[in-house]
XYZ file of N, CA and C in Angstrom:
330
model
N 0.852 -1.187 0.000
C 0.000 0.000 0.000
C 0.892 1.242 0.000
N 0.242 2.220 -0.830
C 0.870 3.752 -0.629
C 1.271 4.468 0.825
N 2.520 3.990 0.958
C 3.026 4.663 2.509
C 2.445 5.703 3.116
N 2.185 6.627 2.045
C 1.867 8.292 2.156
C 0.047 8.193 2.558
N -0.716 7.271 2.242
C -1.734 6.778 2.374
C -2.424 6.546 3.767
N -0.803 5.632 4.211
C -0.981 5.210 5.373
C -0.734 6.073 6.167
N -0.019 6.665 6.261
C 0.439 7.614 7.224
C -0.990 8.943 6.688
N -2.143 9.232 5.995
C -2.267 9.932 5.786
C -4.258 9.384 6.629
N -4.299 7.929 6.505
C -4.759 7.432 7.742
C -4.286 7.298 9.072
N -2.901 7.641 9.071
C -2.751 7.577 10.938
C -2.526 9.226 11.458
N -2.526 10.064 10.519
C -3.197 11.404 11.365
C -4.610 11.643 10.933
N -5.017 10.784 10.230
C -6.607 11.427 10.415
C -7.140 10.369 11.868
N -6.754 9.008 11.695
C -7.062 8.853 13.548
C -6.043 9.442 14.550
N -5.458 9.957 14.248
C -4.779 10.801 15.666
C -5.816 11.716 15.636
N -6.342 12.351 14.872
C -7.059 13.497 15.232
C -8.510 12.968 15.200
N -8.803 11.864 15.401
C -10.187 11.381 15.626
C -9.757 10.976 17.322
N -8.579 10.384 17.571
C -7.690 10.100 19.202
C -8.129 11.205 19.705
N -7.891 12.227 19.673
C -7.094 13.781 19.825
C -8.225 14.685 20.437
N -9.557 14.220 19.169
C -10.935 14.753 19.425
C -11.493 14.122 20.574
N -11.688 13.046 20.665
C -11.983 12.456 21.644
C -11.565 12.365 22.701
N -10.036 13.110 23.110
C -9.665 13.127 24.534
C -10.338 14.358 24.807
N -10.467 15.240 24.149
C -11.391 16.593 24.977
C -12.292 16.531 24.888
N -13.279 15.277 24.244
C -14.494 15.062 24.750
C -14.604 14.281 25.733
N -13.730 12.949 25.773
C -13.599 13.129 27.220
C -13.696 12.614 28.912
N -13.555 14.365 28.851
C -13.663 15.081 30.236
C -13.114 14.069 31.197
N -11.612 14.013 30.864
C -10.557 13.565 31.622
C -10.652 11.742 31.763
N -11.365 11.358 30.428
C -11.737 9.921 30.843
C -12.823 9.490 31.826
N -13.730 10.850 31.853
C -15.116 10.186 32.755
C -15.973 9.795 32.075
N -16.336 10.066 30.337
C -16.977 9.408 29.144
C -16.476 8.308 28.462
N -17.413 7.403 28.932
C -16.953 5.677 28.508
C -17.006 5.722 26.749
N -17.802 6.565 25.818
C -17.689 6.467 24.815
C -16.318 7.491 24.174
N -16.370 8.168 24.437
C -15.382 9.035 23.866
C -13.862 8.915 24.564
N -14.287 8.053 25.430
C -12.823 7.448 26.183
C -12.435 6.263 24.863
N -13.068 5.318 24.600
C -13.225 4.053 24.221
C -12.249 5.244 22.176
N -13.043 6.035 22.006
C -12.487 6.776 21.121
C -11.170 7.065 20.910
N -10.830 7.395 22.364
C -9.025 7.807 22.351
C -8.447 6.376 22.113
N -8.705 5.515 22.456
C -7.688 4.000 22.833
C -7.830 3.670 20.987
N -9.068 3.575 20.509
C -9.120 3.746 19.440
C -8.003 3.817 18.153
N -8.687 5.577 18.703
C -7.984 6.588 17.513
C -6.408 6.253 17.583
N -5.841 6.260 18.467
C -4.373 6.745 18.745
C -3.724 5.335 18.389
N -4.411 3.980 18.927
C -4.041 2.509 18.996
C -4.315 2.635 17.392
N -5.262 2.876 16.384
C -4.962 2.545 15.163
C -3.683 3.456 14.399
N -3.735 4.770 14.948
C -3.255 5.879 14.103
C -1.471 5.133 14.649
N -0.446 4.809 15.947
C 0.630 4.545 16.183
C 0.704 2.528 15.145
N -0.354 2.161 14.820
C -0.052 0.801 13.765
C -0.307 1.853 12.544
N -0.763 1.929 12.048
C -0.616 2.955 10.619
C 0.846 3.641 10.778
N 0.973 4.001 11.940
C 2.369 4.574 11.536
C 3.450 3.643 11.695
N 3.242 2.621 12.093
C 4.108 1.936 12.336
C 4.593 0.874 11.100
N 3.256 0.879 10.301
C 3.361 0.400 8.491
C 4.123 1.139 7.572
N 4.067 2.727 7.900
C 4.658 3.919 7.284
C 6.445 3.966 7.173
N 6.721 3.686 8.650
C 7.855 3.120 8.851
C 8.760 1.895 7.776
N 8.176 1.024 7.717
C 8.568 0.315 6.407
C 9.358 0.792 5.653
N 8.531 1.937 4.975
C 9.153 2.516 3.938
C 9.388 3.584 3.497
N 9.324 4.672 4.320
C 9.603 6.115 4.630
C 10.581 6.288 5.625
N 11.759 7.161 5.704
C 12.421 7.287 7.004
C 11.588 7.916 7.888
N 11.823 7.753 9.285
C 11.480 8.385 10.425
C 11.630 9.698 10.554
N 12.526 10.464 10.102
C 12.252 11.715 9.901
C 11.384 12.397 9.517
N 11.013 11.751 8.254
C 9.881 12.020 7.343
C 8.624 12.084 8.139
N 8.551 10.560 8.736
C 7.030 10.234 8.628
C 6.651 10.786 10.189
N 7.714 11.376 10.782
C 7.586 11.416 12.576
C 7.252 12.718 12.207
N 8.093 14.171 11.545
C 7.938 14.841 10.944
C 6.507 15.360 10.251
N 6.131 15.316 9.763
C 4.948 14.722 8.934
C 3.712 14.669 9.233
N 3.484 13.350 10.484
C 2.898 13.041 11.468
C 2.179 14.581 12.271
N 3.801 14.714 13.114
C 3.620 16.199 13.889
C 2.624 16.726 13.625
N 3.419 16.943 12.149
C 3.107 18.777 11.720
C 1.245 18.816 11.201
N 1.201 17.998 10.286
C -0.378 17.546 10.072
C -1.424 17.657 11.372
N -0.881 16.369 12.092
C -1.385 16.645 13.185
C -1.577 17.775 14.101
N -0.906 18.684 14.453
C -0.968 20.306 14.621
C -2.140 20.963 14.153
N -1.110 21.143 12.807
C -2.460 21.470 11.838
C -3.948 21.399 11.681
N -4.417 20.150 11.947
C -5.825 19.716 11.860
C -5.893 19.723 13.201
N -5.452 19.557 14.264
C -6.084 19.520 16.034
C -6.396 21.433 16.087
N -5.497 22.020 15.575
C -5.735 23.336 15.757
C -7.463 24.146 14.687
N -7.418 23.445 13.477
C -8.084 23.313 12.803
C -9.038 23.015 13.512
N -9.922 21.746 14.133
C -10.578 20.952 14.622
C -11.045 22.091 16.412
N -10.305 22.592 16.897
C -10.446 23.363 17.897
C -11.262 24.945 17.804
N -10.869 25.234 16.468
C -11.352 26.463 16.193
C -13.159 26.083 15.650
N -12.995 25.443 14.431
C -14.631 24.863 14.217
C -15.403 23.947 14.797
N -14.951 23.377 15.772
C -15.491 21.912 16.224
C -15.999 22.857 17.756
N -15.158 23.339 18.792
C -14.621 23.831 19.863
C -14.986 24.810 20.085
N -14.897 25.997 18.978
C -14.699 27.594 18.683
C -13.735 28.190 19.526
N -12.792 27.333 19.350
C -11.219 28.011 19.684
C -11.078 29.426 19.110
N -10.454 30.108 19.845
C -9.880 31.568 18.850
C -8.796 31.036 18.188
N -8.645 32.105 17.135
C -7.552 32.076 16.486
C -7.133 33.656 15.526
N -5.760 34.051 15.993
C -5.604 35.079 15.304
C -4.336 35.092 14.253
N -4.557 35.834 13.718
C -3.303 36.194 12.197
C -1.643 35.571 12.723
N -1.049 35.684 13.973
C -0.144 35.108 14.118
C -0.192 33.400 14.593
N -1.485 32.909 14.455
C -1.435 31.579 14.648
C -1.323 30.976 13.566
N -2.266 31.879 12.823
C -2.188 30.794 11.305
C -1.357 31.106 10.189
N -0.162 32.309 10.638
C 0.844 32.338 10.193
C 1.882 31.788 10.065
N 1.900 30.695 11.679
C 2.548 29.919 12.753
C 2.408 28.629 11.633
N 0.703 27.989 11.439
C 0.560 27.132 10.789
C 0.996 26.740 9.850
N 0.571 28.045 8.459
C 1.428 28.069 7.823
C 2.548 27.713 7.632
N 3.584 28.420 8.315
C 4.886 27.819 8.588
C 5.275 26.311 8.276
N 4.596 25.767 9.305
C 4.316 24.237 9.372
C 4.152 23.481 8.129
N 2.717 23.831 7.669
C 2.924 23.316 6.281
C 3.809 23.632 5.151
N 3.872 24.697 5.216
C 5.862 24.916 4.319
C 6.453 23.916 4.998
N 6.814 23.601 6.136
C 8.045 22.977 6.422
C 7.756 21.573 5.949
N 6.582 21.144 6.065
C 5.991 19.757 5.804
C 6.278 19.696 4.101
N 5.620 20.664 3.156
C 6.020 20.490 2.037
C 7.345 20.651 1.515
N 8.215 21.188 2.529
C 9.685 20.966 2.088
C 10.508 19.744 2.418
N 10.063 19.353 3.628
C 10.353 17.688 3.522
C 9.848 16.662 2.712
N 8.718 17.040 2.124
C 8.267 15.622 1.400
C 8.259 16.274 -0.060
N 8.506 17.260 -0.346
C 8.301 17.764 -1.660
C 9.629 18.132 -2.455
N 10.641 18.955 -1.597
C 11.546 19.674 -1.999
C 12.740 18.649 -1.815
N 13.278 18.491 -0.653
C 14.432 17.839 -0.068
C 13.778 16.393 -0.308
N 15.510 16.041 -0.450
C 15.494 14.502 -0.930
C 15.755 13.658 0.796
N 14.916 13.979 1.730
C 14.735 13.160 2.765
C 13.863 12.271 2.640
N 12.578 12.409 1.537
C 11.697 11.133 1.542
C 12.291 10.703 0.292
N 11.706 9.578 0.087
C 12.192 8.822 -1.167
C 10.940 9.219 -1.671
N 11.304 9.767 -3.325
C 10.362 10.122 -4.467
C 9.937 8.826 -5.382
């Protein structure tokens, strides 16, 4: 399977993990508890397939930054987190850096 695939299923369950720990409420919700063990237990085997065949830089890298990305994402519309011009400048950032590892620099294999 497409490495990039996989790993592109193990931050969308980190951030299904991720959602579900602030729902919650410190592990006193048996369903949204049952969510974190879940999310996070599938999303660390997805990454652990990714591994195979991507370096760890890459895919740990990667991982992060996505993950960031969409939990911060997910906080503002899900949550109604604030967010101002130097956060999602911040983000930004991030995804540059993400597309310069997997796009630009020869750290992933093309």
């Amino acid at each position: 399977m497409n490495p990039y695939a996989l790993l592109a299923g193990a931050i969308a369950s980190e951030l299904v993990g991720t959602t579900a720990l602030k729902l919650s409420a410190g592990f006193s919700k048996p369903l949204p508890s049952l969510g974190v063990v879940v999310g996070y237990g599938l999303a660390f085997y997805l990454v652990s397939l990714t591994l195979e065949e991507l370096p760890i830089g890459v895919v740990y890298g990667t991982w992060a930054a996505l993950g960031i990305v969409g939990v911060a994402a997910i906080g503002v519309v899900v949550f109604d987190e604030p967010v101002d011009l130097t956060g999602v400048v911040g983000l930004l950032l991030i995804l540059a850096g993400v597309y310069c590892v997997n796009v630009l620099s020869e750290m992933a294999a093309h």
